[in-house]
Structure formats: structure tokens, C-alpha cells
Short mmCIF file of C-alpha atoms in Angstrom, two decimals:
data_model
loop_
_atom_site.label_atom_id
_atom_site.label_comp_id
_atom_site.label_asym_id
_atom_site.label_seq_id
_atom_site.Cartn_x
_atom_site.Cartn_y
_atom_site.Cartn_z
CA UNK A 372 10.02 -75.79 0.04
CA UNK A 373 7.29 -73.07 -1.66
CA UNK A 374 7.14 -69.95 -0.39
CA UNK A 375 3.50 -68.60 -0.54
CA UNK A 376 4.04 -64.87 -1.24
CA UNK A 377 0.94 -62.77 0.40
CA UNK A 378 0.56 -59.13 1.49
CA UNK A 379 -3.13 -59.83 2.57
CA UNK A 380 -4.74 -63.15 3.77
CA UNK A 381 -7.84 -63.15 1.31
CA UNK A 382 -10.19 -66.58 1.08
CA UNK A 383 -7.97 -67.58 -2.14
CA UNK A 384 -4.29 -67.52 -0.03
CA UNK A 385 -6.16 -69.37 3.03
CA UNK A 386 -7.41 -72.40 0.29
CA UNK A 387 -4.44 -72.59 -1.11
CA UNK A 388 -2.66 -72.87 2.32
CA UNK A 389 -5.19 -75.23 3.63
CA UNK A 390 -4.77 -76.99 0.01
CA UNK A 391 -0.53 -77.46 0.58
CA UNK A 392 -1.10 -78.80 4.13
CA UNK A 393 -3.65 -81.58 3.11
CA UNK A 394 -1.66 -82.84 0.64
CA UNK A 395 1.55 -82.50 3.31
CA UNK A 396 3.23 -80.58 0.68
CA UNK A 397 6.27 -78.08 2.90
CA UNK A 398 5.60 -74.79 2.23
CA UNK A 399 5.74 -71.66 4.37
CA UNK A 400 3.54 -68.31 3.81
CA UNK A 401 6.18 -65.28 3.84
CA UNK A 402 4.82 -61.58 4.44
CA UNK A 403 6.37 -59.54 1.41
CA UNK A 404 6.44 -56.51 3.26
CA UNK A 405 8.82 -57.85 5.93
CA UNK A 406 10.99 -58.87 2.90
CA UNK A 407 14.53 -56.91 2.65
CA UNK A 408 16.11 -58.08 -0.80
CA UNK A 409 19.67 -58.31 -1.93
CA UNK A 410 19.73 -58.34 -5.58
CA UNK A 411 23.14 -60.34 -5.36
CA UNK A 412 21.79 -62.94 -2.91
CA UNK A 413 19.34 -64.69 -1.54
CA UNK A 414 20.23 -65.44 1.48
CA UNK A 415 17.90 -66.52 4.19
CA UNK A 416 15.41 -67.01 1.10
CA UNK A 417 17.97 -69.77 -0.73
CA UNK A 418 16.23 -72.39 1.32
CA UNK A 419 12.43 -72.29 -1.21
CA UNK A 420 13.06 -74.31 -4.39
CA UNK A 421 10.12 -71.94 -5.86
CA UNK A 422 7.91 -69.23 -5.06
CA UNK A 423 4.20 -68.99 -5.67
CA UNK A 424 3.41 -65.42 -5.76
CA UNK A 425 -0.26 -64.39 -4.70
CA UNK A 426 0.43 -60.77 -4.11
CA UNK A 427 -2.18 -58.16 -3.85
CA UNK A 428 -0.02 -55.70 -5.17
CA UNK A 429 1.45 -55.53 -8.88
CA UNK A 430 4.51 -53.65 -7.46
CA UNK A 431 5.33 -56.27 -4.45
CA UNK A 432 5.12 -59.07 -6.40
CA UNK A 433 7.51 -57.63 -9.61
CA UNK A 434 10.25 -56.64 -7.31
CA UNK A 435 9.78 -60.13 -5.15
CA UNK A 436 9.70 -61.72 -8.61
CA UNK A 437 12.07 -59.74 -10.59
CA UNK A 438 15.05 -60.24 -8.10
CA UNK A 439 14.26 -63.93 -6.92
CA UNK A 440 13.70 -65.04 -10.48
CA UNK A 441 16.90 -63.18 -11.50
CA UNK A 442 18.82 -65.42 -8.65
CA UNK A 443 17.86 -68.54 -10.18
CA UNK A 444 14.54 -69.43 -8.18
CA UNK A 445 11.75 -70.62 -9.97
CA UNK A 446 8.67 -68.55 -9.39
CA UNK A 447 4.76 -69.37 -10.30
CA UNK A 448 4.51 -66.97 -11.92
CA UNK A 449 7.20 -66.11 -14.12
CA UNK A 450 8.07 -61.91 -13.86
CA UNK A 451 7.49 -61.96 -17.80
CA UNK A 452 3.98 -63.52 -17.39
CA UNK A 453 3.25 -60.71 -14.74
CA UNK A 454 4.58 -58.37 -16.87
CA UNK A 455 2.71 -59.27 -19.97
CA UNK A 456 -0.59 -60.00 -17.68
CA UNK A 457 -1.09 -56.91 -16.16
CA UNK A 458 -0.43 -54.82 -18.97
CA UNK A 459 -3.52 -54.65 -21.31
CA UNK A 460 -1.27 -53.49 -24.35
CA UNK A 461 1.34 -56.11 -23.53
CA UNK A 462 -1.50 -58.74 -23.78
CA UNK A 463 -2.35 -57.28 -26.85
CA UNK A 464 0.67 -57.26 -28.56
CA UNK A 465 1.52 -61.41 -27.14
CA UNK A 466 -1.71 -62.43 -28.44
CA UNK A 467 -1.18 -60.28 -31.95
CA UNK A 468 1.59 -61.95 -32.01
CA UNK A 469 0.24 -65.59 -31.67
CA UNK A 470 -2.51 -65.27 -33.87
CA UNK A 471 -5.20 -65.17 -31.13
CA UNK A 472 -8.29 -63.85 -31.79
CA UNK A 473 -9.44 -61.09 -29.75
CA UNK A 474 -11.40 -57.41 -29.91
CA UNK A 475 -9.44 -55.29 -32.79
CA UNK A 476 -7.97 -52.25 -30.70
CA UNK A 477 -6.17 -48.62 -31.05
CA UNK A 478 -3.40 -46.89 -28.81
CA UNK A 479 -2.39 -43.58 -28.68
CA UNK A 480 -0.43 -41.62 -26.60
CA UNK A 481 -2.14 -37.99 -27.58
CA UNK A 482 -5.43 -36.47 -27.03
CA UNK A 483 -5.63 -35.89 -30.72
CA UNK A 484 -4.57 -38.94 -31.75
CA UNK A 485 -6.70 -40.88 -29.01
CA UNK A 486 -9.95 -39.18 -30.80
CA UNK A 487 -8.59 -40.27 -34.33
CA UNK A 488 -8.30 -43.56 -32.68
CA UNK A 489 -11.53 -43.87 -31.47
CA UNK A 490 -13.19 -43.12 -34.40
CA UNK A 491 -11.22 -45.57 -36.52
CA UNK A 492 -12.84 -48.55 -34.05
CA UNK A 493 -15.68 -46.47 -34.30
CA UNK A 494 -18.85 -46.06 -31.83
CA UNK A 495 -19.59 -47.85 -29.37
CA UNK A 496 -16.20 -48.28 -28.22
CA UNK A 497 -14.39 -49.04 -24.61
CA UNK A 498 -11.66 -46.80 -23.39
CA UNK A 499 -9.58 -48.53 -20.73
CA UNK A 500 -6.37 -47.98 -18.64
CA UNK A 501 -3.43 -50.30 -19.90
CA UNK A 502 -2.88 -51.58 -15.61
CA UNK A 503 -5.82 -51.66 -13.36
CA UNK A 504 -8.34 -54.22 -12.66
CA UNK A 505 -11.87 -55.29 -10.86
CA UNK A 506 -13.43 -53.57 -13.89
CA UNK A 507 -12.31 -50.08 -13.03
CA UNK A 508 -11.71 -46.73 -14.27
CA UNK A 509 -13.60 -48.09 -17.60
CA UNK A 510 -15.85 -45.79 -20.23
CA UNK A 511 -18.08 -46.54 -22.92
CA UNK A 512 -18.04 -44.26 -25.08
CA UNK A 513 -20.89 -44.22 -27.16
CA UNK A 514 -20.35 -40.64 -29.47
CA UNK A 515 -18.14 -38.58 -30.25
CA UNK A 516 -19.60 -36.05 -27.44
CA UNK A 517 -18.32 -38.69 -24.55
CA UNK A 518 -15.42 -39.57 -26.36
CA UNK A 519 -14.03 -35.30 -26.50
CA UNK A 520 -14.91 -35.45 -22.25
CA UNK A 521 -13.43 -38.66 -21.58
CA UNK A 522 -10.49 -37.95 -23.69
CA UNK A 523 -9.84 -34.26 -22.03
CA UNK A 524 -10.32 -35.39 -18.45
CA UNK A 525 -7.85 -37.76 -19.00
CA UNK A 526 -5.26 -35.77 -20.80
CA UNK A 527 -6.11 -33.68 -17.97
CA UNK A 528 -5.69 -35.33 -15.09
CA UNK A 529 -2.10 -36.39 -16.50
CA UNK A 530 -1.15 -39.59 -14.39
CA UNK A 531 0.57 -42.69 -15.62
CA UNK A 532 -3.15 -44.51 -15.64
CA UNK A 533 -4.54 -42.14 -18.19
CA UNK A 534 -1.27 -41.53 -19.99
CA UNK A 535 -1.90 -44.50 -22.59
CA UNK A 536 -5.19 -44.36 -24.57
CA UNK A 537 -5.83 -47.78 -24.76
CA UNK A 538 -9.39 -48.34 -27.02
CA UNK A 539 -10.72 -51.41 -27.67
CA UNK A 540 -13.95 -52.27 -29.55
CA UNK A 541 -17.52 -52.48 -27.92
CA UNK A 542 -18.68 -56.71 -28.38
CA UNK A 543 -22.14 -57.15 -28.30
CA UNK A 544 -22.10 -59.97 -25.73
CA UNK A 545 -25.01 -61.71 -25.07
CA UNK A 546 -25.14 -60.33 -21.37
CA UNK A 547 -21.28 -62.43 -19.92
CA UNK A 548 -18.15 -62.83 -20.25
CA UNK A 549 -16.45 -66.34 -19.34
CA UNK A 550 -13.78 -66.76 -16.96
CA UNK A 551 -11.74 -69.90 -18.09
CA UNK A 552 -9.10 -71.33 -15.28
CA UNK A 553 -5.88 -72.85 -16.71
CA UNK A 554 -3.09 -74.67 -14.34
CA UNK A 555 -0.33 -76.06 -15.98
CA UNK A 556 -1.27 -75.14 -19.69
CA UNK A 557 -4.85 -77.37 -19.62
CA UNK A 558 -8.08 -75.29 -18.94
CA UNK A 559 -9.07 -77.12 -15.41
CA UNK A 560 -12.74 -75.09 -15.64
CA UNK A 561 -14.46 -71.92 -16.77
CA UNK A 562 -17.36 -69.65 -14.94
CA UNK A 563 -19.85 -67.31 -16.79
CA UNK A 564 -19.93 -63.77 -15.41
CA UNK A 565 -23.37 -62.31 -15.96
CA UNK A 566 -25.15 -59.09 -15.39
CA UNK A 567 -27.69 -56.49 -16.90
CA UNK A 568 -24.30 -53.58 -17.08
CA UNK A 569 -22.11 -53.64 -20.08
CA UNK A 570 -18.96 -54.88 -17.23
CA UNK A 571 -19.39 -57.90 -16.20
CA UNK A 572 -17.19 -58.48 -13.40
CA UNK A 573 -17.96 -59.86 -10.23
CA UNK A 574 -16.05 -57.11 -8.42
CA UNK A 575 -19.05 -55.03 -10.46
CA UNK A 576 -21.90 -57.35 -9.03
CA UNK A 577 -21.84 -60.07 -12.01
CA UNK A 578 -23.30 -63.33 -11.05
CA UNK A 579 -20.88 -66.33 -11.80
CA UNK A 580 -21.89 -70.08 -12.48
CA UNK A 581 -20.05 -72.84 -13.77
CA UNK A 582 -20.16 -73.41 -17.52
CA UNK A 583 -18.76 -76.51 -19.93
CA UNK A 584 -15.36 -75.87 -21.05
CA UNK A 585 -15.44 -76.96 -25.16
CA UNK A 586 -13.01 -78.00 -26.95
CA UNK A 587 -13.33 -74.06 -28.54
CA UNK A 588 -12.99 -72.83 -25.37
CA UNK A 589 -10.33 -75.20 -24.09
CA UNK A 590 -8.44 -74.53 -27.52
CA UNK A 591 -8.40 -70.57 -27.14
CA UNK A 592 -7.73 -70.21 -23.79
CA UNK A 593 -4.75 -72.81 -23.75
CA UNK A 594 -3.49 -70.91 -26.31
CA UNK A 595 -3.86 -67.43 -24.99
CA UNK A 596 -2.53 -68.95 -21.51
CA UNK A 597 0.38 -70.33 -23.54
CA UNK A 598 1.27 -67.04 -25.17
CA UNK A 599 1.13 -65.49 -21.74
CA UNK A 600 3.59 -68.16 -20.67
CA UNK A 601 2.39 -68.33 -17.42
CA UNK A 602 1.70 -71.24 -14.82
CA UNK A 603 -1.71 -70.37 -13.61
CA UNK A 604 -3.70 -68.33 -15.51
CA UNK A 605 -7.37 -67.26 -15.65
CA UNK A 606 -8.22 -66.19 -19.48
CA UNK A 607 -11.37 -64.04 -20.16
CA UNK A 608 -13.24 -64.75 -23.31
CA UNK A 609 -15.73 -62.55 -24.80
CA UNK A 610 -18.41 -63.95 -27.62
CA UNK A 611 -18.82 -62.26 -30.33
CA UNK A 612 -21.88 -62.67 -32.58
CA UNK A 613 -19.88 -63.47 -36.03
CA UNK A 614 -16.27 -64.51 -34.73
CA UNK A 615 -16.81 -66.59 -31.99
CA UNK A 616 -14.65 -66.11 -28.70
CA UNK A 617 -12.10 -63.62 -28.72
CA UNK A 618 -9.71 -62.92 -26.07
CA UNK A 619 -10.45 -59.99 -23.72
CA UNK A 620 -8.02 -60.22 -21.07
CA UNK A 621 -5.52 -62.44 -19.09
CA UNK A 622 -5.10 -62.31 -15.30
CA UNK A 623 -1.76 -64.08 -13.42
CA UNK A 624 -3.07 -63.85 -9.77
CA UNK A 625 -6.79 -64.22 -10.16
CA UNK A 626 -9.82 -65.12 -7.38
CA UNK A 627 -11.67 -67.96 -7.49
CA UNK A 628 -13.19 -68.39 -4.19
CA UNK A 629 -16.46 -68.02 -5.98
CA UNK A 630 -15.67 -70.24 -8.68
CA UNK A 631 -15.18 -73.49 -6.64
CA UNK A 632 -18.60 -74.61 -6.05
CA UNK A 633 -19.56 -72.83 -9.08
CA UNK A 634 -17.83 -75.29 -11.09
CA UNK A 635 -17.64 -78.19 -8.92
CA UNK A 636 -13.54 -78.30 -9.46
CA UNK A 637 -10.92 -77.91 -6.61
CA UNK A 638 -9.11 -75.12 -8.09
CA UNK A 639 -7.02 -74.54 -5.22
CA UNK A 640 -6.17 -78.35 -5.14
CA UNK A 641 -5.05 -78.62 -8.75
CA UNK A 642 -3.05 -74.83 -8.48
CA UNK A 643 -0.82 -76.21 -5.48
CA UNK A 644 -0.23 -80.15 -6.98
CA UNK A 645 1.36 -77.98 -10.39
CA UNK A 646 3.20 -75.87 -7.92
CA UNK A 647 4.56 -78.82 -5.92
CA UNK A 648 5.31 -80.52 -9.64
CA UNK A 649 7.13 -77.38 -10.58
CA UNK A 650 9.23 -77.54 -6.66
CA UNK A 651 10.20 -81.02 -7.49
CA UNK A 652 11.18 -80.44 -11.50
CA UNK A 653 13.11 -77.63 -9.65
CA UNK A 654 15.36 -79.77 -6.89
CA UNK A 655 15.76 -82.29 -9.61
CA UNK A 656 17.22 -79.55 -11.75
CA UNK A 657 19.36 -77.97 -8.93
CA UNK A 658 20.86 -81.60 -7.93
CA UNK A 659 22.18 -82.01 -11.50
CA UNK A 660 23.31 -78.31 -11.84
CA UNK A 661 25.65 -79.47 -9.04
CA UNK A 662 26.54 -83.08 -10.63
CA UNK A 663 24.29 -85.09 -7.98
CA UNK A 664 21.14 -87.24 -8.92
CA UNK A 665 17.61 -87.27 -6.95
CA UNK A 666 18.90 -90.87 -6.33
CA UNK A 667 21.98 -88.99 -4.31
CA UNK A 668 19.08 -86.82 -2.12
CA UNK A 669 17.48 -88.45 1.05
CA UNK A 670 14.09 -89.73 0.05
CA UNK A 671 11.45 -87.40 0.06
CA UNK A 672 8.30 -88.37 2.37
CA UNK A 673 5.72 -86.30 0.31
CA UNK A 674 3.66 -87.79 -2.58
CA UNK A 675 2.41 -85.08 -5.33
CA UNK A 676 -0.80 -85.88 -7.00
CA UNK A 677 -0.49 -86.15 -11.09
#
């Protein structure tokens, strides 16, 4: 059985619900904040073969992750993928280290050295937090005027978000970004995100609409979904003038409700038939970890799509 891990029905958890019971596949959608864990056992949750996170929160779907993957369940997606997902420097440093190509980038961890940093990327430049998302707590800084107010306020305000000064060059993108969709390892379809402000994010008012994935496109983002090591994951692509598409971002739980008749693909559809593919790889694992064969196993009714 999947359990569908949600703190918040959005449109995304209800198609991929709706998806699962089309295609008769046994799941069950579990609340995470009911959830009381034993890190030693699973007990009442031993009886899902694998866990498809969709959690609002970052924090409720590590712990839900961290302790059910470290009990032997197979999750969608994996805690490492989270971890290295939702953690802009992590990214960074995974797609560094498989020769991706994507904006060149400075960290620091000291006003001072955040200022030396920007000007070695130089102006304009983007100063971001290392977690956060929907295209938030963002600055371009264009001189080094805005980058001495940014940098104090931050240094200032002393939290764990503006602890990390995470800069990242300014790419002169011809008004979008591109959103490409990946299930499984194969880039399923991609969205442009367009807009007349320097973020384009739909969360910021960008305008999405289906776009051809090619074979430089499919070859980037499988890679860069690859390095994340992750089931399901959306890969954001900037275009640079000179170098082609670089890498911006990678997201583990993204939205798509937009992105469906955008692109004309049933992304829900083809998320939940790799989940159910992952379930079954999983029992068929479990019944030879305990010296039986699927042959041993009363027949299963359902049918999962290729």
C-alpha cells in the first residue's frame, strides 16, 4: 500500500489521489500531524510498502522521511533528495559535483566576506536564502550601495535564513525560466514561466505555457534530476545568452496543477504509475529479504501502467 503523506489538501494531493483511485492502485492519504513516530518501529505504519511524501512543510516531511526511510520503507522521495533539494548550496555543490552547468556562485558566512563575494560575481548579482521558496526573500543587487543594505539587514536581523550568504550571478534571460518535470529519471514535460519582473515564478504572477522538451533540455535536466537522486523532480533551467541552459534550481515536492493543460501531459497520472512501480519493486524486494518469491504471494488484482 502507498501512503500519501499531506499536511494540506492542495489541487496537486487531490490529482494525485483521484490519479491512484482510477488506476485502482491501494493507497491511503495519512495526516502527518496526527503521526506519533517511534524511531525503533514502525508499527501501525509497517503495513505501506512506500511512502509518497507531498508535504507542505520541509520539517514534516524530513522527520516522516528521515525515520521511515531509516526503518527500511521506501519513500518517493528519498530524505537525501529532500535534503539536497531544498538546500540551494546543497544543489550547488551535487551539481558541481556532476559537472552540470549552472549560474557560477559565492557563499559566505560573514558580512565582510559576503561583500567580497559579491563583488567577485560582480554586479548585477542575486542574493538568495540557501531554504525558502515561491521566489521569496530574493534581492537584486545591482551596486555596491544595495549590496552594503542588503548585506547589513541581514547580518542584522541574525536568523538561520539570512545566516548563509548565498550569491549567485544575475542571467540575462530572455524574460522565463523553464520548469522541466522528470518522473522516474525521463523529463515527462517542461512549462515556460514568463513575466516582465526579473523572478519569474508563478507564485510571483509568471504566466506558464507548455514548451518542447529537446533533447538539450531533456539531457540537462535528466542529469541534474539524476544528481539530485530523486524520484520526481521538477528542474528549473535558466538560458543564458552564450552557455546555453544552466541549472538554477531543483524542487522534490513541486505544483503542477497549472502545468497539466499547459502541457497537455497527465503529470499526476505518470507521478503515481512510478510510485506504484516503485510499491511493487518494493514487495518484490521484501518477499526475497524473507526467502519467499512474488510467485509465493496471493496474486495481486491491480495492473500498473508501464
Amino acid at each position: 500500500m502507498i501512503a500519501l503523506l499531506y499536511a494540506r489538501i492542495r489541487p496537486e494531493e487531490r490529482l494525485i489521489a483521484e490519479a491512484m483511485a482510477a488506476r485502482s492502485i491501494e493507497h491511503e492519504l495519512v495526516d502527518v500531524r496526527t503521526l506519533v513516530y517511534d524511531p525503533e518501529s514502525l508499527g501501525d505504519l509497517a503495513r505501506f510498502d512506500v511512502v509518497f511524501d507531498r508535504c507542505l512543510s520541509l520539517t514534516q516531511a524530513a522527520v516522516a522521511l528521515e525515520i521511515l526511510g531509516g526503518l527500511g520503507v521506501r519513500t518517493v522521495n528519498p530524505i537525501d533528495t529532500v535534503r539536497v533539494c531544498s538546500d540551494k548550496l546543497a544543489t550547488t555543490v551535487a551539481l558541481a559535483r556532476a559537472g552540470i552547468a549552472q549560474p557560477r556562485c559565492r557563499v559566505a558566512t560573514d558580512a565582510d566576506a559576503a561583500l567580497r563575494a559579491v563583488e567577485e560575481i560582480g554586479y548585477p548579482c542575486v542574493l538568495k536564502p540557501t531554504v525558502g521558496s515561491w521566489g521569496r526573500l530574493l534581492a537584486r543587487l545591482n551596486d555596491r550601495d544595495a549590496a552594503e543594505a542588503v548585506i547589513e539587514h541581514k547580518a542584522t536581523l541574525g536568523s538561520v535564513a539570512h545566516s548563509v550568504f548565498y550569491i549567485q550571478e544575475f542571467i540575462d534571460k530572455p524574460g522565463r525560466d523553464l520548469r522541466i518535470f522528470t518522473v522516474g529519471g525521463r523529463a515527462i514535460a517542461g512549462i515556460e514561466r514568463r513575466a516582465e519582473h526579473w523572478v519569474t515564478n508563478t507564485a510571483r504572477g509568471a504566466e506558464a505555457a507548455g514548451i518542447t522538451v529537446t533533447d538539450e533540455i531533456r539531457d540537462i535536466s535528466e542529469r541534474a534530476a539524476a544528481a539530485m537522486g530523486g524520484d520526481i523532480v521538477a528542474v528549473d533551467l535558466l538560458e543564458d545568452p552564450e552557455r546555453g541552459h544552466l541549472v538554477c534550481e531543483c524542487n522534490h515536492t513541486m505544483e503542477f496543477r497549472n502545468s497539466i493543460a499547459a502541457t497537455g501531459v497527465d503529470i499526476p497520472g505518470l507521478m503515481v504509475e512510478h510510485v506504484a512501480e516503485v510499491m511493487e519493486r518494493a514487495r518484490a524486494k521484501n518477499e526475497a529479504s524473507r526467502g519467499r518469491t512474488p510467485a509465493d504471494h496471493p496474486a495481486n488484482p491491480r495492473e500498473v501502467a508501464p
